[in-house]
PDB file of C-alpha atoms in Angstrom:
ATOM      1  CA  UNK L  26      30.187  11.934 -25.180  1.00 50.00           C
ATOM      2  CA  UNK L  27      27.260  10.426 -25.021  1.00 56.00           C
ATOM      3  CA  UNK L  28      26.790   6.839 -24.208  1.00 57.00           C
ATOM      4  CA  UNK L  29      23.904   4.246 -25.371  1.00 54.00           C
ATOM      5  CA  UNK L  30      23.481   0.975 -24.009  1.00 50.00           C
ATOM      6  CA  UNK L  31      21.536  -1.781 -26.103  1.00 53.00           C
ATOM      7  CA  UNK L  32      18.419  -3.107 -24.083  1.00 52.00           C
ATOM      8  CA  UNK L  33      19.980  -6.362 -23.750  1.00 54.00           C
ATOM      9  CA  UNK L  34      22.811  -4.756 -21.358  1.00 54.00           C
ATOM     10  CA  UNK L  35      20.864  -2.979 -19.667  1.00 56.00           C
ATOM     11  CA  UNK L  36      20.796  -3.778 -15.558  1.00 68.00           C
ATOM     12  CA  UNK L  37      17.790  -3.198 -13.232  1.00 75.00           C
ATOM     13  CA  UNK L  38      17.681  -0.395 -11.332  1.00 87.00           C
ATOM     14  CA  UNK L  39      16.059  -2.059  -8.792  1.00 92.00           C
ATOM     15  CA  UNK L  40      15.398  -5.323  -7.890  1.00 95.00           C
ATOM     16  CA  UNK L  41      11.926  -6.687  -7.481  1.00 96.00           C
ATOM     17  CA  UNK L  42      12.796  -7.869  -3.923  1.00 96.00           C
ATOM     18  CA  UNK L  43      14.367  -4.115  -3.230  1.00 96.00           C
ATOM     19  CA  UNK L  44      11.105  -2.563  -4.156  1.00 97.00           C
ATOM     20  CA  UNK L  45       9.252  -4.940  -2.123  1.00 98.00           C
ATOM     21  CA  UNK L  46      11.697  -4.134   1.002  1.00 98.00           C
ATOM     22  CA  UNK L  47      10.902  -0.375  -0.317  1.00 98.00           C
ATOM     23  CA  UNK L  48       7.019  -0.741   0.354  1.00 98.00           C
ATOM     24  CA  UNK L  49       6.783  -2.839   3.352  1.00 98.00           C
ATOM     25  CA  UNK L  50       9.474   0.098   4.848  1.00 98.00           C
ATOM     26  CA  UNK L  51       6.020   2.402   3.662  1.00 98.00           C
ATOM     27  CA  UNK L  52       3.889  -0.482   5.169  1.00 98.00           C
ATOM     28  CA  UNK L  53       5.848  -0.132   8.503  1.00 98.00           C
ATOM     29  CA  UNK L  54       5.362   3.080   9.197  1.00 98.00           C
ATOM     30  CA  UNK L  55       1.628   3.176   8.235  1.00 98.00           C
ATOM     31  CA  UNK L  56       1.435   0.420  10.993  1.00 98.00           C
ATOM     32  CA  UNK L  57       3.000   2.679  13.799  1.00 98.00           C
ATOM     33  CA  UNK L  58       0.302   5.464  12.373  1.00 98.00           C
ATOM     34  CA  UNK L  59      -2.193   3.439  12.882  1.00 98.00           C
ATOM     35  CA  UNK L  60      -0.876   2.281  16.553  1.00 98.00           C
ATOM     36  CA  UNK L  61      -0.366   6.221  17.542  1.00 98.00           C
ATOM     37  CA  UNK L  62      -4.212   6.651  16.842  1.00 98.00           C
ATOM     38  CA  UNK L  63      -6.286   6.711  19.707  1.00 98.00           C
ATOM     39  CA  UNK L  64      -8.892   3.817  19.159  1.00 97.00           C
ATOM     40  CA  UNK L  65     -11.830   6.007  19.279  1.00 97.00           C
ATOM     41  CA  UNK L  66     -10.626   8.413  17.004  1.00 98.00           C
ATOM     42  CA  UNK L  67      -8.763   5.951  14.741  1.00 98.00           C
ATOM     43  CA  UNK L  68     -12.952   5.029  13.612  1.00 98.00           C
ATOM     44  CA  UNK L  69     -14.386   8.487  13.944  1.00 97.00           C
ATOM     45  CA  UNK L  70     -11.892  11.227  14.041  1.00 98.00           C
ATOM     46  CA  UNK L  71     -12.270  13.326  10.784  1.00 96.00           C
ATOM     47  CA  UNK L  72     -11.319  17.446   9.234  1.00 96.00           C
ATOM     48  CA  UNK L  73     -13.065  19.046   6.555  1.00 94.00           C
ATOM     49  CA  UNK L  74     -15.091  15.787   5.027  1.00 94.00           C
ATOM     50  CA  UNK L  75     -11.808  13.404   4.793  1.00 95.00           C
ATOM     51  CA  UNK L  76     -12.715   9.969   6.109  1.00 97.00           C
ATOM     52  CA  UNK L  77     -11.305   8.317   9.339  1.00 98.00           C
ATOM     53  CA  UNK L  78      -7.947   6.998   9.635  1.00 98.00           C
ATOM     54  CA  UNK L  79      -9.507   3.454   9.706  1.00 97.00           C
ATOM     55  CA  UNK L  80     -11.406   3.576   6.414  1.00 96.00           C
ATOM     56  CA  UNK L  81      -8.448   4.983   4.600  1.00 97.00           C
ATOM     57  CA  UNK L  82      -6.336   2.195   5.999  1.00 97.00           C
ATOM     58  CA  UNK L  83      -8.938  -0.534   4.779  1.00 94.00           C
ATOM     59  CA  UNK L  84      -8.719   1.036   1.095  1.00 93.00           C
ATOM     60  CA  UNK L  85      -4.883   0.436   1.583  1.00 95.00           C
ATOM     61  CA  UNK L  86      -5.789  -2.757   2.529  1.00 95.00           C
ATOM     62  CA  UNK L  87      -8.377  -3.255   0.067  1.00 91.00           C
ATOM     63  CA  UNK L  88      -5.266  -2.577  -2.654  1.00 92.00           C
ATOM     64  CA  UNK L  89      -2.547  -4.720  -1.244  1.00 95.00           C
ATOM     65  CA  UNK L  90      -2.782  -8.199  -1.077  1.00 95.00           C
ATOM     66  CA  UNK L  91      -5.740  -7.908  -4.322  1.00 95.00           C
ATOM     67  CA  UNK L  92      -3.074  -6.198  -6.297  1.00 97.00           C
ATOM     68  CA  UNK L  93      -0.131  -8.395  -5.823  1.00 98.00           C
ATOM     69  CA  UNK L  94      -2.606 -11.128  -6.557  1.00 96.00           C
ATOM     70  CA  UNK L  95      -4.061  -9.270  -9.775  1.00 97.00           C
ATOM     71  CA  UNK L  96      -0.163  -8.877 -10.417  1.00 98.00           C
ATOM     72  CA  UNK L  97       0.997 -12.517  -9.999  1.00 98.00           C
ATOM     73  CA  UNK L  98      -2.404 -13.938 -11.760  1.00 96.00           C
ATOM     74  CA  UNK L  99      -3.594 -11.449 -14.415  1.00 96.00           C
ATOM     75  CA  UNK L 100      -7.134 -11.821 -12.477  1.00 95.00           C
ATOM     76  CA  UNK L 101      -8.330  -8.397 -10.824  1.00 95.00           C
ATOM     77  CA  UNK L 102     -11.331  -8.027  -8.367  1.00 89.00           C
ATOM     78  CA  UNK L 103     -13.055  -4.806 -10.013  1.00 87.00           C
ATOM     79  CA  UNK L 104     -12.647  -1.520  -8.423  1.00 74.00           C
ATOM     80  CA  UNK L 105     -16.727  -2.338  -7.527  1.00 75.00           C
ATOM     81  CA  UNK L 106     -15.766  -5.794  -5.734  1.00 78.00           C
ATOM     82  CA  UNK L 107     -13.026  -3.901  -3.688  1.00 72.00           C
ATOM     83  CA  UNK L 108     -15.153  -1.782  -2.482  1.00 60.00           C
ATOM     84  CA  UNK L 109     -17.675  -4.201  -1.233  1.00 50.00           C
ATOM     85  CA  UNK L 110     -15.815  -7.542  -0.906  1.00 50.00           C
ATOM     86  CA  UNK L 111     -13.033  -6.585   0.508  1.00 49.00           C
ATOM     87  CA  UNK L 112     -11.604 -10.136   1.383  1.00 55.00           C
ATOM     88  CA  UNK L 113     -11.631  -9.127   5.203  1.00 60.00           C
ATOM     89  CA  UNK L 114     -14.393  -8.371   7.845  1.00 77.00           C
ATOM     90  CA  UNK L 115     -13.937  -4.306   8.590  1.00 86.00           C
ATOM     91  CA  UNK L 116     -12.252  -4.074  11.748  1.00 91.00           C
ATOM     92  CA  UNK L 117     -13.781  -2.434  15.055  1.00 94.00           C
ATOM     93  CA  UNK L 118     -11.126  -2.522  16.821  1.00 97.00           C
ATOM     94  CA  UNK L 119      -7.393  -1.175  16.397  1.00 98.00           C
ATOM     95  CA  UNK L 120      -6.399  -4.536  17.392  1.00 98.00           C
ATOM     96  CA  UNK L 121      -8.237  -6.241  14.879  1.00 97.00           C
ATOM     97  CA  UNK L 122      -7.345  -3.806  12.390  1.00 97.00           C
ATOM     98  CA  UNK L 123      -3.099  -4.183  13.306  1.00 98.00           C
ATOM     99  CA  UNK L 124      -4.413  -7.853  13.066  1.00 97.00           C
ATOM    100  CA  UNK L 125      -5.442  -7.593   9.193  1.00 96.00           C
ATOM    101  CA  UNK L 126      -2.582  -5.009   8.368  1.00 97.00           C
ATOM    102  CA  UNK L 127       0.025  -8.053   9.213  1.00 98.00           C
ATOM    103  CA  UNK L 128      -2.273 -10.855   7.852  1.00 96.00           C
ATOM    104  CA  UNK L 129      -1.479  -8.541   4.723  1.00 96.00           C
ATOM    105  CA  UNK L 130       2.115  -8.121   5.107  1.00 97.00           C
ATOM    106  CA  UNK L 131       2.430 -11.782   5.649  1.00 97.00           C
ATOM    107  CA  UNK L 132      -0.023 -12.943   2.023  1.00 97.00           C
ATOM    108  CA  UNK L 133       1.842 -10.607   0.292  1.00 97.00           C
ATOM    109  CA  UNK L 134       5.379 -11.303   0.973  1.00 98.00           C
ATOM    110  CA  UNK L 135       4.285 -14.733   0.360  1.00 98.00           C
ATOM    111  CA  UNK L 136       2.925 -14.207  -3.045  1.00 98.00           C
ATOM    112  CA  UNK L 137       5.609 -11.176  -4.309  1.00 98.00           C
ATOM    113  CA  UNK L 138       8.174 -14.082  -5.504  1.00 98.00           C
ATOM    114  CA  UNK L 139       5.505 -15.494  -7.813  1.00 98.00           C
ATOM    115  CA  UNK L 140       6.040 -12.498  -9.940  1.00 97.00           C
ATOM    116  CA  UNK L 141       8.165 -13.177 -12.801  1.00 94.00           C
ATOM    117  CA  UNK L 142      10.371  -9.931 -13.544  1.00 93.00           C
ATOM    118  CA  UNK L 143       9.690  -9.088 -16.693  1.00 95.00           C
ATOM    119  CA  UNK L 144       6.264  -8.875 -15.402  1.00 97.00           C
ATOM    120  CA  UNK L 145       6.842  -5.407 -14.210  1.00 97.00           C
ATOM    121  CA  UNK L 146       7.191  -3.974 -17.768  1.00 96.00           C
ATOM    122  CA  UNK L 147       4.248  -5.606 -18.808  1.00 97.00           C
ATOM    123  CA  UNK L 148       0.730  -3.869 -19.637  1.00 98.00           C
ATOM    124  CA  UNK L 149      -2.785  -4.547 -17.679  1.00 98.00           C
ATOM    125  CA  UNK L 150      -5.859  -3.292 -16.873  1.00 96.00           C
ATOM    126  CA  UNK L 151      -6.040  -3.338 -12.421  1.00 95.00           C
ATOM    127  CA  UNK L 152      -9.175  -3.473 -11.036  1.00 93.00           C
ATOM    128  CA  UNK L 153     -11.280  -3.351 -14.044  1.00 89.00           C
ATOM    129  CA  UNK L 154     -10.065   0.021 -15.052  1.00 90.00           C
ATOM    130  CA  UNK L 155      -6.858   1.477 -14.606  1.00 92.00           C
ATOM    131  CA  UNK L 156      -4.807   0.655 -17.720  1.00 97.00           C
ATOM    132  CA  UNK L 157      -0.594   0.671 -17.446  1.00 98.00           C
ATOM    133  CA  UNK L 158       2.594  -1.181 -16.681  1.00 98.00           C
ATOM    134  CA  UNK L 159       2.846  -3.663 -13.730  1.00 98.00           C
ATOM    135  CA  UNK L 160       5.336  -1.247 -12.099  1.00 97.00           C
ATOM    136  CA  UNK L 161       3.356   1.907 -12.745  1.00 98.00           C
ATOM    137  CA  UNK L 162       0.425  -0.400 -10.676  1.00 98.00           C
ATOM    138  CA  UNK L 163       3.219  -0.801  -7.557  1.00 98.00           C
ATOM    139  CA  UNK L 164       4.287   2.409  -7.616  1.00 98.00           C
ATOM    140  CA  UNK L 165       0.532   3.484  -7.965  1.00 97.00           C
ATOM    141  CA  UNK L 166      -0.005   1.417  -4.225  1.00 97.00           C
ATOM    142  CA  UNK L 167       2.782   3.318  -2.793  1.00 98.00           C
ATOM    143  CA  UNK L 168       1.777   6.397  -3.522  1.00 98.00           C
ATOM    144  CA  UNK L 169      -1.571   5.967  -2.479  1.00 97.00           C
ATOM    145  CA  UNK L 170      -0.240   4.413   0.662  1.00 98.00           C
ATOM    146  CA  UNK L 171       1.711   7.867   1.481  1.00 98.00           C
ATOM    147  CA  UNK L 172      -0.899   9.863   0.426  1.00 98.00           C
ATOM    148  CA  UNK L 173      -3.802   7.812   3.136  1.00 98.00           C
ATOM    149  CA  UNK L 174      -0.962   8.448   5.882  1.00 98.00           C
ATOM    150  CA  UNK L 175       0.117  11.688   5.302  1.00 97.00           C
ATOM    151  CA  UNK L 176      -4.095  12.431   5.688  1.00 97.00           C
ATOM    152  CA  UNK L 177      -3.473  10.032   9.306  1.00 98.00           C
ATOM    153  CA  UNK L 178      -0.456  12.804  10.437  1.00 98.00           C
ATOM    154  CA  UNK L 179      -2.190  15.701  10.071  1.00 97.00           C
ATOM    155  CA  UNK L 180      -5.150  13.819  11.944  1.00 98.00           C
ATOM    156  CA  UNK L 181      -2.644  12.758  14.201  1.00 98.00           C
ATOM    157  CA  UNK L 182      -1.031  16.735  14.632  1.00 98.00           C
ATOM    158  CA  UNK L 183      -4.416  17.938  15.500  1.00 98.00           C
ATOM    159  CA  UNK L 184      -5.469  15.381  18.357  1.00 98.00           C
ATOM    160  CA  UNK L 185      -1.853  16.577  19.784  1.00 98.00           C
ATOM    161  CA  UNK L 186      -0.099  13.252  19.094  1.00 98.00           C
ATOM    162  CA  UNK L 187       3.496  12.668  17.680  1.00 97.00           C
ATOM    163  CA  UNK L 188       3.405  11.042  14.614  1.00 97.00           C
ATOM    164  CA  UNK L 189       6.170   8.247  13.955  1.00 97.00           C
ATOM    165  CA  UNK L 190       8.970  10.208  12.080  1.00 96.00           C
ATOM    166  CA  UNK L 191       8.095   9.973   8.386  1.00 93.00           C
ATOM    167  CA  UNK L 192      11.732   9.086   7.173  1.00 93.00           C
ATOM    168  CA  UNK L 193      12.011   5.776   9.836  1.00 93.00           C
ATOM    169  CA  UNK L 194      10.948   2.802   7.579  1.00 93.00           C
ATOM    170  CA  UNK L 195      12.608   0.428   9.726  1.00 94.00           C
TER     171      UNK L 195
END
């Protein structure tokens, strides 16, 4: 038998705090990536055309703390402005660039309980172009997120470095 539950009963799945938890366990672990990198390779190292480590950790950057505030305001810097005003000096230096990462981590844990939850259901337009629900915009950031590090642990592999084991979020 087949059961139907009226949208009024239904319960969340998730939490937005859970799936916050759930991307700054992502954020975590693209951190340690970033510390495994040797620092000259972590601006230069590259295979077959991909950019550095460092540049695909700024476009991470570039997405986080400008999408939680495009989520919480309903204002979005264009996909142009993120690529040229990124809200941060580029780092030379994986010290400054660990620096930025938890200047990140901090703005956006600050901001995350300004978003109301039905926001997440809602529709938008992020950055100027991309046109879907809140959520599909998170889980959008995630995914890009794992893609950009997966890139940094087979960079990683081939400079003979241990990556951080991809399952330890703590």
């Amino acid at each position: 038998m087949e059961q139907t539950i009226a949208a009024t009963e239904t319960k969340e799945l998730i939490t937005a705090e859970e799936l916050l938890q759930h991307w700054q366990g992502h954020r975590r672990l693209t951190r340690r990536v970033i510390e495994a990198f040797p620092e000259k390779e972590l601006f230069s190292y590259s295979i077959g055309g991909m950019r550095p480590f460092s540049e695909l950790a700024n476009e991470i950057l570039d997405m986080a703390v400008p999408g939680v505030s495009g989520i919480v305001t309903g204002k979005w810097q264009t996909f142009d402005e993120l690529m040229h005003v990124s809200g941060h000096q580029k780092a030379e230096t994986k010290e400054e660039l660990l620096a930025q990462w938890d200047d990140a981590t901090e703005k956006m844990n600050a901001l995350w309980p300004q978003i109301h939850p039905a926001r997440f259901r809602e529709h938008d337009k992020a950055f100027g172009m991309y046109e879907g629900t809140i959520q599909s915009f998170v889980f959008y950031f995630i995914d890009n997120e794992i893609h950009h590090r997966a890139q940094g642990y087979v960079y990683l592999r081939s400079l003979g470095v241990e990556p951080p084991q991809f399952w330890d979020r703590s």
